mmCIF file of C-alpha atoms and ligand atoms in Angstrom:
data_model
loop_
_atom_site.group_PDB
_atom_site.id
_atom_site.type_symbol
_atom_site.label_atom_id
_atom_site.label_comp_id
_atom_site.label_asym_id
_atom_site.label_seq_id
_atom_site.Cartn_x
_atom_site.Cartn_y
_atom_site.Cartn_z
ATOM 1 C CA MET K 1 48.600 136.806 92.942
ATOM 2 C CA ASP K 2 52.057 137.643 94.205
ATOM 3 C CA LYS K 3 50.965 138.403 97.699
ATOM 4 C CA PRO K 4 51.647 135.603 100.063
ATOM 5 C CA ALA K 5 49.501 135.042 102.894
ATOM 6 C CA ILE K 6 51.347 134.860 106.374
ATOM 7 C CA CYS K 7 52.374 131.122 106.126
ATOM 8 C CA GLY K 8 50.241 129.703 108.890
ATOM 9 C CA GLY K 9 49.426 131.009 112.295
ATOM 10 C CA GLU K 10 50.050 134.348 113.741
ATOM 11 C CA PRO K 11 52.903 136.780 112.911
ATOM 12 C CA VAL K 12 56.018 135.812 114.842
ATOM 13 C CA ARG K 13 56.054 139.248 116.552
ATOM 14 C CA ASP K 14 53.367 142.149 117.058
ATOM 15 C CA ALA K 15 55.765 145.198 116.779
ATOM 16 C CA LYS K 16 57.539 145.844 113.700
ATOM 17 C CA ILE K 17 61.313 145.650 113.563
ATOM 18 C CA PHE K 18 63.516 147.462 110.935
ATOM 19 C CA TYR K 19 66.715 146.328 109.158
ATOM 20 C CA GLY K 20 68.768 149.090 110.975
ATOM 21 C CA HIS K 21 68.296 151.859 113.975
ATOM 22 C CA GLN K 22 71.003 154.066 115.592
ATOM 23 C CA TYR K 23 71.716 153.728 119.345
ATOM 24 C CA ILE K 24 71.780 156.965 121.149
ATOM 25 C CA ASP K 25 72.453 157.079 124.879
ATOM 26 C CA ASP K 26 72.458 159.835 127.798
ATOM 27 C CA ALA K 27 76.378 160.059 127.129
ATOM 28 C CA ASP K 28 75.467 161.167 123.396
ATOM 29 C CA ILE K 29 72.970 163.485 124.279
ATOM 30 C CA GLN K 30 75.214 165.285 126.862
ATOM 31 C CA ALA K 31 77.876 165.436 124.626
ATOM 32 C CA VAL K 32 75.804 167.533 122.363
ATOM 33 C CA VAL K 33 74.029 169.660 124.777
ATOM 34 C CA GLU K 34 77.704 170.773 126.028
ATOM 35 C CA VAL K 35 78.558 171.834 122.545
ATOM 36 C CA LEU K 36 75.213 173.872 122.152
ATOM 37 C CA LYS K 37 75.909 175.682 125.140
ATOM 38 C CA SER K 38 79.644 176.301 124.216
ATOM 39 C CA ASP K 39 80.985 179.553 122.110
ATOM 40 C CA THR K 40 81.629 177.327 118.955
ATOM 41 C CA ILE K 41 79.164 175.311 117.071
ATOM 42 C CA THR K 42 80.990 174.610 113.697
ATOM 43 C CA CYS K 43 84.941 174.790 112.922
ATOM 44 C CA GLY K 44 85.891 174.263 116.546
ATOM 45 C CA PRO K 45 87.793 171.960 118.784
ATOM 46 C CA LYS K 46 85.312 169.116 118.473
ATOM 47 C CA ILE K 47 86.229 168.574 114.963
ATOM 48 C CA THR K 48 90.208 168.321 115.797
ATOM 49 C CA GLU K 49 89.363 165.812 118.676
ATOM 50 C CA LEU K 50 87.214 163.498 116.570
ATOM 51 C CA GLU K 51 89.912 163.330 113.709
ATOM 52 C CA GLU K 52 92.496 162.554 116.032
ATOM 53 C CA LYS K 53 90.074 160.059 117.804
ATOM 54 C CA LEU K 54 89.651 158.510 114.094
ATOM 55 C CA CYS K 55 93.350 158.219 113.564
ATOM 56 C CA ARG K 56 93.888 156.499 116.833
ATOM 57 C CA ILE K 57 91.120 153.896 116.486
ATOM 58 C CA THR K 58 91.988 153.185 112.506
ATOM 59 C CA GLY K 59 95.907 153.601 112.432
ATOM 60 C CA ALA K 60 95.367 156.288 109.688
ATOM 61 C CA LYS K 61 97.856 159.204 109.830
ATOM 62 C CA TYR K 62 95.445 161.911 108.800
ATOM 63 C CA ALA K 63 91.649 162.073 108.910
ATOM 64 C CA VAL K 64 89.214 164.704 107.365
ATOM 65 C CA VAL K 65 85.894 164.799 108.701
ATOM 66 C CA CYS K 66 83.200 166.146 106.427
ATOM 67 C CA SER K 67 79.306 166.665 105.832
ATOM 68 C CA ASN K 68 78.423 162.752 104.978
ATOM 69 C CA GLY K 69 80.091 159.955 103.366
ATOM 70 C CA THR K 70 79.268 161.164 99.762
ATOM 71 C CA ALA K 71 80.973 164.494 100.118
ATOM 72 C CA ALA K 72 84.051 162.350 101.169
ATOM 73 C CA LEU K 73 84.005 160.207 98.205
ATOM 74 C CA HIS K 74 83.659 163.375 96.025
ATOM 75 C CA MET K 75 87.025 164.923 97.957
ATOM 76 C CA ALA K 76 88.792 161.723 97.664
ATOM 77 C CA CYS K 77 88.021 161.473 94.043
ATOM 78 C CA MET K 78 89.016 165.194 93.523
ATOM 79 C CA ALA K 79 92.296 164.528 95.702
ATOM 80 C CA ALA K 80 93.076 161.526 93.458
ATOM 81 C CA GLY K 81 93.004 164.033 90.458
ATOM 82 C CA VAL K 82 90.137 162.523 88.797
ATOM 83 C CA SER K 83 88.793 164.562 85.933
ATOM 84 C CA GLU K 84 87.138 164.916 82.518
ATOM 85 C CA GLY K 85 87.751 161.700 80.330
ATOM 86 C CA ASP K 86 89.140 159.671 83.199
ATOM 87 C CA GLU K 87 87.593 156.177 83.904
ATOM 88 C CA VAL K 88 86.971 155.079 87.606
ATOM 89 C CA ILE K 89 86.184 151.198 88.277
ATOM 90 C CA THR K 90 83.741 150.303 90.973
ATOM 91 C CA THR K 91 81.390 147.574 92.022
ATOM 92 C CA PRO K 92 77.454 147.929 91.275
ATOM 93 C CA ILE K 93 76.366 146.234 94.242
ATOM 94 C CA THR K 94 76.532 149.618 96.128
ATOM 95 C CA PHE K 95 74.926 152.808 97.060
ATOM 96 C CA ALA K 96 74.848 154.768 94.089
ATOM 97 C CA ALA K 97 77.220 157.490 95.775
ATOM 98 C CA SER K 98 80.278 155.045 95.101
ATOM 99 C CA ALA K 99 79.825 155.634 91.265
ATOM 100 C CA ASN K 100 78.390 159.212 91.540
ATOM 101 C CA CYS K 101 81.490 160.526 92.662
ATOM 102 C CA ALA K 102 83.500 159.949 89.358
ATOM 103 C CA LEU K 103 80.389 161.325 87.624
ATOM 104 C CA TYR K 104 80.925 164.653 89.855
ATOM 105 C CA CYS K 105 84.524 165.007 88.624
ATOM 106 C CA GLY K 106 83.511 164.522 84.952
ATOM 107 C CA ALA K 107 85.076 161.103 84.925
ATOM 108 C CA LYS K 108 83.007 157.744 83.693
ATOM 109 C CA PRO K 109 82.335 155.076 86.125
ATOM 110 C CA VAL K 110 83.288 151.463 84.822
ATOM 111 C CA PHE K 111 81.450 148.424 86.463
ATOM 112 C CA ALA K 112 83.625 145.688 87.380
ATOM 113 C CA ASP K 113 81.479 142.418 88.429
ATOM 114 C CA ILE K 114 81.429 140.717 91.860
ATOM 115 C CA ASN K 115 83.034 137.488 93.598
ATOM 116 C CA GLU K 116 79.920 135.385 93.299
ATOM 117 C CA GLU K 117 80.535 134.123 97.143
ATOM 118 C CA THR K 118 81.812 137.220 98.935
ATOM 119 C CA TYR K 119 79.805 139.658 96.812
ATOM 120 C CA ASN K 120 82.949 142.216 96.475
ATOM 121 C CA ILE K 121 84.428 143.721 93.709
ATOM 122 C CA ASP K 122 86.687 140.881 92.082
ATOM 123 C CA PRO K 123 89.983 141.897 91.654
ATOM 124 C CA GLU K 124 90.547 139.779 88.590
ATOM 125 C CA MET K 125 87.659 141.757 86.717
ATOM 126 C CA VAL K 126 89.214 144.996 87.833
ATOM 127 C CA GLY K 127 92.485 143.799 86.099
ATOM 128 C CA LYS K 128 90.554 143.270 83.102
ATOM 129 C CA LEU K 129 89.049 146.604 82.873
ATOM 130 C CA ILE K 130 92.020 148.827 83.222
ATOM 131 C CA ASN K 131 93.181 150.962 80.205
ATOM 132 C CA SER K 132 94.916 154.092 79.808
ATOM 133 C CA ARG K 133 92.248 156.445 80.832
ATOM 134 C CA THR K 134 91.576 154.517 84.266
ATOM 135 C CA LYS K 135 92.436 156.729 87.087
ATOM 136 C CA ALA K 136 91.272 155.382 90.132
ATOM 137 C CA VAL K 137 89.420 152.558 91.517
ATOM 138 C CA VAL K 138 86.412 152.448 94.210
ATOM 139 C CA ALA K 139 86.611 149.306 96.086
ATOM 140 C CA VAL K 140 83.337 148.929 98.476
ATOM 141 C CA ASP K 141 83.722 146.901 101.752
ATOM 142 C CA TYR K 142 80.185 145.565 100.945
ATOM 143 C CA THR K 143 78.341 144.293 104.258
ATOM 144 C CA GLY K 144 81.733 145.370 106.360
ATOM 145 C CA GLN K 145 83.761 142.506 104.803
ATOM 146 C CA SER K 146 86.986 144.126 103.480
ATOM 147 C CA ALA K 147 87.703 144.011 99.934
ATOM 148 C CA GLN K 148 90.601 142.294 98.690
ATOM 149 C CA LEU K 149 92.797 145.149 99.093
ATOM 150 C CA ASP K 150 96.207 143.665 98.557
ATOM 151 C CA GLU K 151 95.146 142.236 95.219
ATOM 152 C CA LEU K 152 93.755 145.704 94.268
ATOM 153 C CA LEU K 153 96.650 147.586 95.516
ATOM 154 C CA ASP K 154 98.870 145.327 93.251
ATOM 155 C CA HIS K 155 96.620 146.351 90.339
ATOM 156 C CA CYS K 156 96.443 150.031 91.328
ATOM 157 C CA ARG K 157 100.450 149.900 91.832
ATOM 158 C CA GLU K 158 101.290 148.440 88.465
ATOM 159 C CA ASN K 159 99.078 150.988 86.724
ATOM 160 C CA ASN K 160 99.703 153.952 88.669
ATOM 161 C CA LEU K 161 96.288 154.162 89.967
ATOM 162 C CA VAL K 162 94.722 155.451 93.194
ATOM 163 C CA LEU K 163 92.770 153.219 95.462
ATOM 164 C CA ILE K 164 89.913 154.771 97.180
ATOM 165 C CA GLU K 165 88.028 152.314 99.539
ATOM 166 C CA ASP K 166 84.422 153.160 99.876
ATOM 167 C CA GLY K 167 84.543 152.071 103.776
ATOM 168 C CA ALA K 168 80.926 153.152 104.420
ATOM 169 C CA HIS K 169 80.336 149.773 106.200
ATOM 170 C CA VAL K 170 83.689 149.045 107.207
ATOM 171 C CA ILE K 171 84.453 150.534 110.580
ATOM 172 C CA GLY K 172 85.493 147.962 113.163
ATOM 173 C CA THR K 173 86.815 145.723 110.403
ATOM 174 C CA ARG K 174 90.230 144.577 110.099
ATOM 175 C CA TYR K 175 92.144 143.348 107.065
ATOM 176 C CA LYS K 176 95.277 140.789 107.671
ATOM 177 C CA GLY K 177 95.456 142.325 111.305
ATOM 178 C CA LYS K 178 95.285 146.166 110.180
ATOM 179 C CA CYS K 179 92.461 148.192 110.496
ATOM 180 C CA ASN K 180 90.591 149.173 107.333
ATOM 181 C CA GLY K 181 91.215 153.043 106.873
ATOM 182 C CA SER K 182 94.893 152.641 107.052
ATOM 183 C CA ILE K 183 95.710 150.530 103.937
ATOM 184 C CA ALA K 184 93.986 152.057 100.598
ATOM 185 C CA ASP K 185 95.482 155.365 99.532
ATOM 186 C CA MET K 186 92.200 156.973 100.862
ATOM 187 C CA THR K 187 89.311 155.399 102.669
ATOM 188 C CA THR K 188 85.966 157.060 103.262
ATOM 189 C CA LEU K 189 83.491 156.556 105.806
ATOM 190 C CA SER K 190 80.070 157.442 106.411
ATOM 191 C CA PHE K 191 78.177 158.226 109.691
ATOM 192 C CA HIS K 192 74.518 158.117 108.651
ATOM 193 C CA PRO K 193 72.135 156.765 111.417
ATOM 194 C CA VAL K 194 71.952 153.131 109.771
ATOM 195 C CA LYS K 195 75.783 152.817 109.644
ATOM 196 C CA THR K 196 77.647 151.441 112.744
ATOM 197 C CA VAL K 197 78.352 154.812 114.438
ATOM 198 C CA THR K 198 76.512 157.967 113.647
ATOM 199 C CA SER K 199 76.762 161.613 113.945
ATOM 200 C CA GLY K 200 73.312 162.131 112.387
ATOM 201 C CA GLU K 201 75.003 163.075 108.912
ATOM 202 C CA GLY K 202 78.532 162.670 108.680
ATOM 203 C CA GLY K 203 81.645 161.369 106.692
ATOM 204 C CA ALA K 204 85.287 160.965 106.780
ATOM 205 C CA VAL K 205 88.411 160.562 104.518
ATOM 206 C CA LEU K 206 91.267 158.642 106.024
ATOM 207 C CA THR K 207 94.674 158.708 104.255
ATOM 208 C CA ASN K 208 98.474 158.172 105.097
ATOM 209 C CA SER K 209 99.428 160.805 102.542
ATOM 210 C CA GLU K 210 100.219 164.516 103.541
ATOM 211 C CA GLU K 211 99.726 165.414 99.769
ATOM 212 C CA TYR K 212 96.004 164.053 99.731
ATOM 213 C CA TYR K 213 95.173 165.420 103.326
ATOM 214 C CA GLU K 214 96.251 168.976 102.547
ATOM 215 C CA LYS K 215 94.185 168.749 99.401
ATOM 216 C CA LEU K 216 91.331 167.353 101.097
ATOM 217 C CA LEU K 217 91.412 170.194 103.819
ATOM 218 C CA LEU K 218 91.165 172.834 100.870
ATOM 219 C CA TYR K 219 88.321 171.073 99.092
ATOM 220 C CA ARG K 220 86.274 170.719 102.422
ATOM 221 C CA THR K 221 85.874 174.487 102.741
ATOM 222 C CA HIS K 222 85.647 176.553 99.384
ATOM 223 C CA GLY K 223 89.316 175.904 98.483
ATOM 224 C CA ILE K 224 90.052 178.589 101.005
ATOM 225 C CA THR K 225 93.264 178.697 103.296
ATOM 226 C CA LYS K 226 93.869 180.900 106.070
ATOM 227 C CA ASP K 227 97.440 179.173 106.828
ATOM 228 C CA VAL K 228 100.051 182.240 105.315
ATOM 229 C CA ALA K 229 102.515 179.734 104.336
ATOM 230 C CA LYS K 230 100.328 178.053 101.807
ATOM 231 C CA MET K 231 99.301 181.366 99.951
ATOM 232 C CA GLU K 232 100.455 182.733 96.766
ATOM 233 C CA ASN K 233 100.179 186.255 97.548
ATOM 234 C CA GLU K 234 101.212 188.627 100.633
ATOM 235 C CA PRO K 235 98.471 188.964 102.972
ATOM 236 C CA ASP K 236 96.724 192.487 102.793
ATOM 237 C CA GLY K 237 96.291 192.264 106.434
ATOM 238 C CA PRO K 238 95.509 190.072 109.505
ATOM 239 C CA TRP K 239 91.803 189.409 108.016
ATOM 240 C CA TYR K 240 93.374 188.215 104.876
ATOM 241 C CA TYR K 241 92.626 184.538 103.462
ATOM 242 C CA GLU K 242 92.899 183.251 99.913
ATOM 243 C CA GLN K 243 91.125 180.754 97.674
ATOM 244 C CA THR K 244 93.749 178.834 95.941
ATOM 245 C CA THR K 245 91.369 176.210 94.217
ATOM 246 C CA LEU K 246 87.839 175.402 93.799
ATOM 247 C CA GLY K 247 86.562 173.422 96.772
ATOM 248 C CA MET K 248 83.274 172.894 98.348
ATOM 249 C CA ASN K 249 81.350 173.479 101.896
ATOM 250 C CA TYR K 250 81.501 169.929 102.889
ATOM 251 C CA ARG K 251 82.152 170.819 106.757
ATOM 252 C CA MET K 252 80.791 168.885 109.498
ATOM 253 C CA THR K 253 79.474 170.662 112.845
ATOM 254 C CA ASP K 254 80.936 170.662 116.026
ATOM 255 C CA ILE K 255 77.635 169.329 117.159
ATOM 256 C CA GLN K 256 77.819 166.247 115.041
ATOM 257 C CA ALA K 257 81.510 165.475 115.863
ATOM 258 C CA ALA K 258 80.627 165.563 119.649
ATOM 259 C CA LEU K 259 77.895 163.061 119.019
ATOM 260 C CA LEU K 260 80.437 160.864 116.916
ATOM 261 C CA ILE K 261 83.231 161.286 119.590
ATOM 262 C CA SER K 262 80.761 159.908 122.178
ATOM 263 C CA GLN K 263 79.354 157.197 119.784
ATOM 264 C CA LEU K 264 83.196 156.125 119.045
ATOM 265 C CA ASP K 265 83.489 155.327 122.714
ATOM 266 C CA LYS K 266 80.784 152.522 122.232
ATOM 267 C CA LEU K 267 82.422 151.101 119.231
ATOM 268 C CA PRO K 268 83.765 148.040 120.868
ATOM 269 C CA LEU K 269 80.233 147.347 122.170
ATOM 270 C CA PHE K 270 78.849 147.914 118.936
ATOM 271 C CA ILE K 271 81.243 145.768 117.505
ATOM 272 C CA LYS K 272 80.923 142.857 119.695
ATOM 273 C CA ARG K 273 77.164 142.873 119.609
ATOM 274 C CA ARG K 274 76.938 142.705 115.586
ATOM 275 C CA LYS K 275 79.542 139.904 115.766
ATOM 276 C CA GLU K 276 77.559 137.915 118.001
ATOM 277 C CA ILE K 277 74.265 138.389 116.075
ATOM 278 C CA VAL K 278 75.836 137.480 112.777
ATOM 279 C CA ARG K 279 77.315 134.384 114.332
ATOM 280 C CA THR K 280 73.744 133.568 115.688
ATOM 281 C CA TYR K 281 72.008 134.141 112.074
ATOM 282 C CA ASN K 282 74.892 132.219 110.630
ATOM 283 C CA GLU K 283 74.342 129.251 112.731
ATOM 284 C CA ALA K 284 70.618 129.218 112.303
ATOM 285 C CA PHE K 285 70.677 129.843 108.431
ATOM 286 C CA SER K 286 73.489 127.359 107.659
ATOM 287 C CA LYS K 287 70.937 124.662 108.564
ATOM 288 C CA LEU K 288 68.508 125.895 105.829
ATOM 289 C CA PRO K 289 69.201 124.495 102.358
ATOM 290 C CA GLN K 290 66.876 127.159 101.176
ATOM 291 C CA ILE K 291 69.481 129.918 102.424
ATOM 292 C CA ILE K 292 73.230 130.678 101.051
ATOM 293 C CA VAL K 293 75.458 132.236 103.861
ATOM 294 C CA GLN K 294 77.859 134.750 102.633
ATOM 295 C CA LYS K 295 81.384 133.408 102.518
ATOM 296 C CA GLU K 296 83.821 135.016 104.717
ATOM 297 C CA ILE K 297 87.348 135.531 103.549
ATOM 298 C CA PRO K 298 89.921 134.707 106.193
ATOM 299 C CA GLU K 299 91.920 137.949 105.648
ATOM 300 C CA SER K 300 88.885 139.860 106.972
ATOM 301 C CA ASP K 301 88.001 139.990 110.481
ATOM 302 C CA THR K 302 84.536 141.529 109.842
ATOM 303 C CA THR K 303 82.174 143.826 111.843
ATOM 304 C CA ARG K 304 79.177 143.603 109.475
ATOM 305 C CA HIS K 305 76.963 146.781 108.966
ATOM 306 C CA LEU K 306 74.722 144.644 106.822
ATOM 307 C CA TYR K 307 73.307 141.162 107.134
ATOM 308 C CA ILE K 308 72.409 139.709 103.869
ATOM 309 C CA LEU K 309 69.964 136.825 103.653
ATOM 310 C CA ARG K 310 70.738 135.061 100.118
ATOM 311 C CA LEU K 311 67.946 132.903 98.802
ATOM 312 C CA ASN K 312 68.620 129.840 96.986
ATOM 313 C CA LEU K 313 65.882 129.934 94.845
ATOM 314 C CA SER K 314 65.926 126.499 93.331
ATOM 315 C CA LYS K 315 64.978 125.291 96.700
ATOM 316 C CA LEU K 316 62.064 127.896 97.011
ATOM 317 C CA THR K 317 58.623 127.843 95.250
ATOM 318 C CA ILE K 318 58.443 131.723 95.706
ATOM 319 C CA ASP K 319 60.920 134.370 94.719
ATOM 320 C CA ARG K 320 62.732 137.333 96.564
ATOM 321 C CA ARG K 321 59.753 139.614 96.416
ATOM 322 C CA GLN K 322 57.390 136.988 97.971
ATOM 323 C CA PHE K 323 59.855 136.066 100.541
ATOM 324 C CA PHE K 324 60.390 139.992 101.507
ATOM 325 C CA GLU K 325 56.382 140.468 101.606
ATOM 326 C CA ALA K 326 56.116 137.257 103.800
ATOM 327 C CA LEU K 327 58.928 138.687 106.428
ATOM 328 C CA ALA K 328 56.828 141.908 106.315
ATOM 329 C CA ALA K 329 53.640 140.103 107.022
ATOM 330 C CA GLU K 330 55.726 138.562 110.121
ATOM 331 C CA ASN K 331 56.710 142.043 110.922
ATOM 332 C CA ILE K 332 60.505 141.907 109.949
ATOM 333 C CA CYS K 333 60.697 144.680 107.820
ATOM 334 C CA CYS K 334 63.626 144.465 105.748
ATOM 335 C CA ASN K 335 65.453 146.272 102.963
ATOM 336 C CA VAL K 336 67.376 145.250 99.851
ATOM 337 C CA HIS K 337 71.024 146.426 99.589
ATOM 338 C CA TYR K 338 71.559 146.952 96.614
ATOM 339 C CA ILE K 339 69.766 147.631 93.288
ATOM 340 C CA PRO K 340 72.880 147.506 90.862
ATOM 341 C CA THR K 341 73.883 151.202 90.232
ATOM 342 C CA TYR K 342 73.567 151.157 86.474
ATOM 343 C CA TYR K 343 70.079 149.775 86.779
ATOM 344 C CA PHE K 344 68.805 153.353 87.290
ATOM 345 C CA PRO K 345 67.112 155.466 84.767
ATOM 346 C CA TYR K 346 69.900 157.684 85.004
ATOM 347 C CA TYR K 347 72.668 155.390 84.277
ATOM 348 C CA GLN K 348 70.630 153.655 81.684
ATOM 349 C CA ARG K 349 70.459 157.059 79.865
ATOM 350 C CA LEU K 350 74.064 157.258 80.297
ATOM 351 C CA GLY K 351 74.234 154.051 78.105
ATOM 352 C CA TYR K 352 74.925 151.473 80.450
ATOM 353 C CA GLU K 353 72.953 148.212 79.481
ATOM 354 C CA LYS K 354 71.495 145.245 81.786
ATOM 355 C CA GLY K 355 73.740 142.346 81.446
ATOM 356 C CA LEU K 356 76.924 144.267 82.178
ATOM 357 C CA CYS K 357 77.698 142.377 85.489
ATOM 358 C CA PRO K 358 75.759 139.026 85.443
ATOM 359 C CA LYS K 359 76.958 137.896 89.062
ATOM 360 C CA ALA K 360 75.630 141.117 90.530
ATOM 361 C CA GLU K 361 72.620 140.914 88.686
ATOM 362 C CA LYS K 362 72.093 137.383 89.931
ATOM 363 C CA LEU K 363 72.910 138.539 93.534
ATOM 364 C CA TYR K 364 70.417 141.335 93.346
ATOM 365 C CA GLU K 365 67.378 138.781 92.579
ATOM 366 C CA GLU K 366 68.210 136.798 95.778
ATOM 367 C CA ILE K 367 69.016 139.024 98.539
ATOM 368 C CA ILE K 368 67.225 140.675 101.406
ATOM 369 C CA SER K 369 68.876 142.544 104.157
ATOM 370 C CA LEU K 370 67.700 141.344 107.748
ATOM 371 C CA PRO K 371 67.840 143.561 110.853
ATOM 372 C CA LEU K 372 71.206 143.937 112.241
ATOM 373 C CA TYR K 373 72.077 146.826 114.795
ATOM 374 C CA TYR K 374 73.386 147.350 118.342
ATOM 375 C CA ALA K 375 70.180 147.587 120.154
ATOM 376 C CA MET K 376 68.528 144.469 119.019
ATOM 377 C CA THR K 377 67.483 142.019 121.783
ATOM 378 C CA ASP K 378 68.214 138.362 121.755
ATOM 379 C CA LYS K 379 64.399 138.059 121.363
ATOM 380 C CA ASP K 380 64.386 140.373 118.246
ATOM 381 C CA VAL K 381 67.271 137.842 116.718
ATOM 382 C CA GLN K 382 65.284 135.169 117.518
ATOM 383 C CA ASP K 383 62.153 136.329 115.932
ATOM 384 C CA VAL K 384 63.870 137.065 112.928
ATOM 385 C CA ILE K 385 65.459 133.730 112.832
ATOM 386 C CA CYS K 386 62.118 131.967 113.662
ATOM 387 C CA ALA K 387 60.317 134.044 110.681
ATOM 388 C CA VAL K 388 62.949 133.234 108.222
ATOM 389 C CA THR K 389 62.741 129.523 108.998
ATOM 390 C CA LYS K 390 59.114 129.501 108.946
ATOM 391 C CA ILE K 391 58.970 130.977 105.568
ATOM 392 C CA ALA K 392 61.944 128.959 104.101
ATOM 393 C CA ASN K 393 60.385 125.648 105.477
ATOM 394 C CA TYR K 394 56.699 126.763 104.353
ATOM 395 C CA TYR K 395 57.527 127.592 100.858
ATOM 396 C CA GLY K 396 60.637 125.118 100.416
ATOM 397 C CA THR K 397 60.470 122.605 97.569
ATOM 398 C CA LYS K 398 59.529 119.430 98.871
ATOM 399 C CA GLN K 399 62.463 116.826 99.126
ATOM 400 C CA LYS K 400 62.255 113.574 96.677
ATOM 401 C CA GLY K 401 62.375 110.035 98.465
HETATM 402 C C1 PLP S 1 76.128 154.762 103.132
HETATM 403 C C2 PLP S 1 76.783 154.853 101.948
HETATM 404 C C3 PLP S 1 77.392 156.047 101.148
HETATM 405 C C4 PLP S 1 77.149 157.198 101.420
HETATM 406 O O1 PLP S 1 77.025 157.891 102.549
HETATM 407 P P1 PLP S 1 76.306 159.001 102.835
HETATM 408 O O2 PLP S 1 77.081 159.524 104.337
HETATM 409 O O3 PLP S 1 74.870 158.537 103.024
HETATM 410 O O4 PLP S 1 76.451 160.072 102.169
HETATM 411 C C5 PLP S 1 78.185 155.605 100.358
HETATM 412 N N1 PLP S 1 78.737 154.473 100.111
HETATM 413 C C6 PLP S 1 77.999 153.383 100.662
HETATM 414 C C7 PLP S 1 78.318 152.061 100.216
HETATM 415 C C8 PLP S 1 77.086 153.478 101.683
HETATM 416 O O5 PLP S 1 76.714 152.645 102.178
#
């Protein structure tokens, strides 16, 4: 019943294309092999080299790389002092980790609705949710477009809150001329293979604050320090190290760091190609009344991690699921980013109810993430446009007159 046929003719392409894919070249492989042949495969020189490189690229003073973006969020919340009884405001249109990090610290995630045109957290909604229990705001740069950082920082400064930017999508983007990563109190990155650059698994926290930096170093490695200057007791001997707080093991290996260092050499190429593809998509889809193109704020010079196709359902005879399945029948294999976090059974059991963020919920009904990655050929991009256009026209409501 709800399974649409391919809307006429053969699929636009024979081989399946997916919404994201890493790009690994010989230089990446060589970099990893060199570390594997070296003496140090973790806690070694590649970690420092990578952290320095991330600082150079983003303009942040300090970088602490770690095992993944979720670990980065957890450490950032801990460094911000988020704990039992606190509230952390975030968006529901994100990966679950943006809210889970508050729960790890015993705090309560509070969901602020999005701006209906940019799809990012609405600073005005954030303002309305701030109270004496609020400790931090976790703002996501959804799709790679910067959140409205200045407005969010105003709220945070006024209320003594910490602004954590979940920048899993944001590498390569600039906000008002400055690189994201050098603006919020802390910015977290993810290097999962679908993100713009990858280390297999990996993450980082960027900050300009020495205080946060020192805390992050401890949380990354069990709360243990080997630095005599930071110890509470006199060392017993040269072997002595000391645990001064409770931390985790969230370390990245030098193998992963070497891969990411090599990937970052290609970042300008990745940015250029992503911007090209987005421009081509926008141009094609702005001609289709069945499609709503995501609004870009002038403050953000955006490198997209995701391209969101938003359906204008009033101009279509099918829903999002049917459109998604019709794309799959054309061998365009998409995804949906994201299911509102509080829809999940775990969050429902915590007492969150549907209806909390109406704009986010409406967006969720209308979106599909199209393929967007560096290695897409021009033909791939045209195939996607061709399939979307074909389905939109085939299932478009007939214009009167
Ligand atoms: C990918 C992602 C994360 C989590 O990163 P991992 O490295 O997979 O742990 C967090 N937030 C957002 C918005 C993401 O897209």
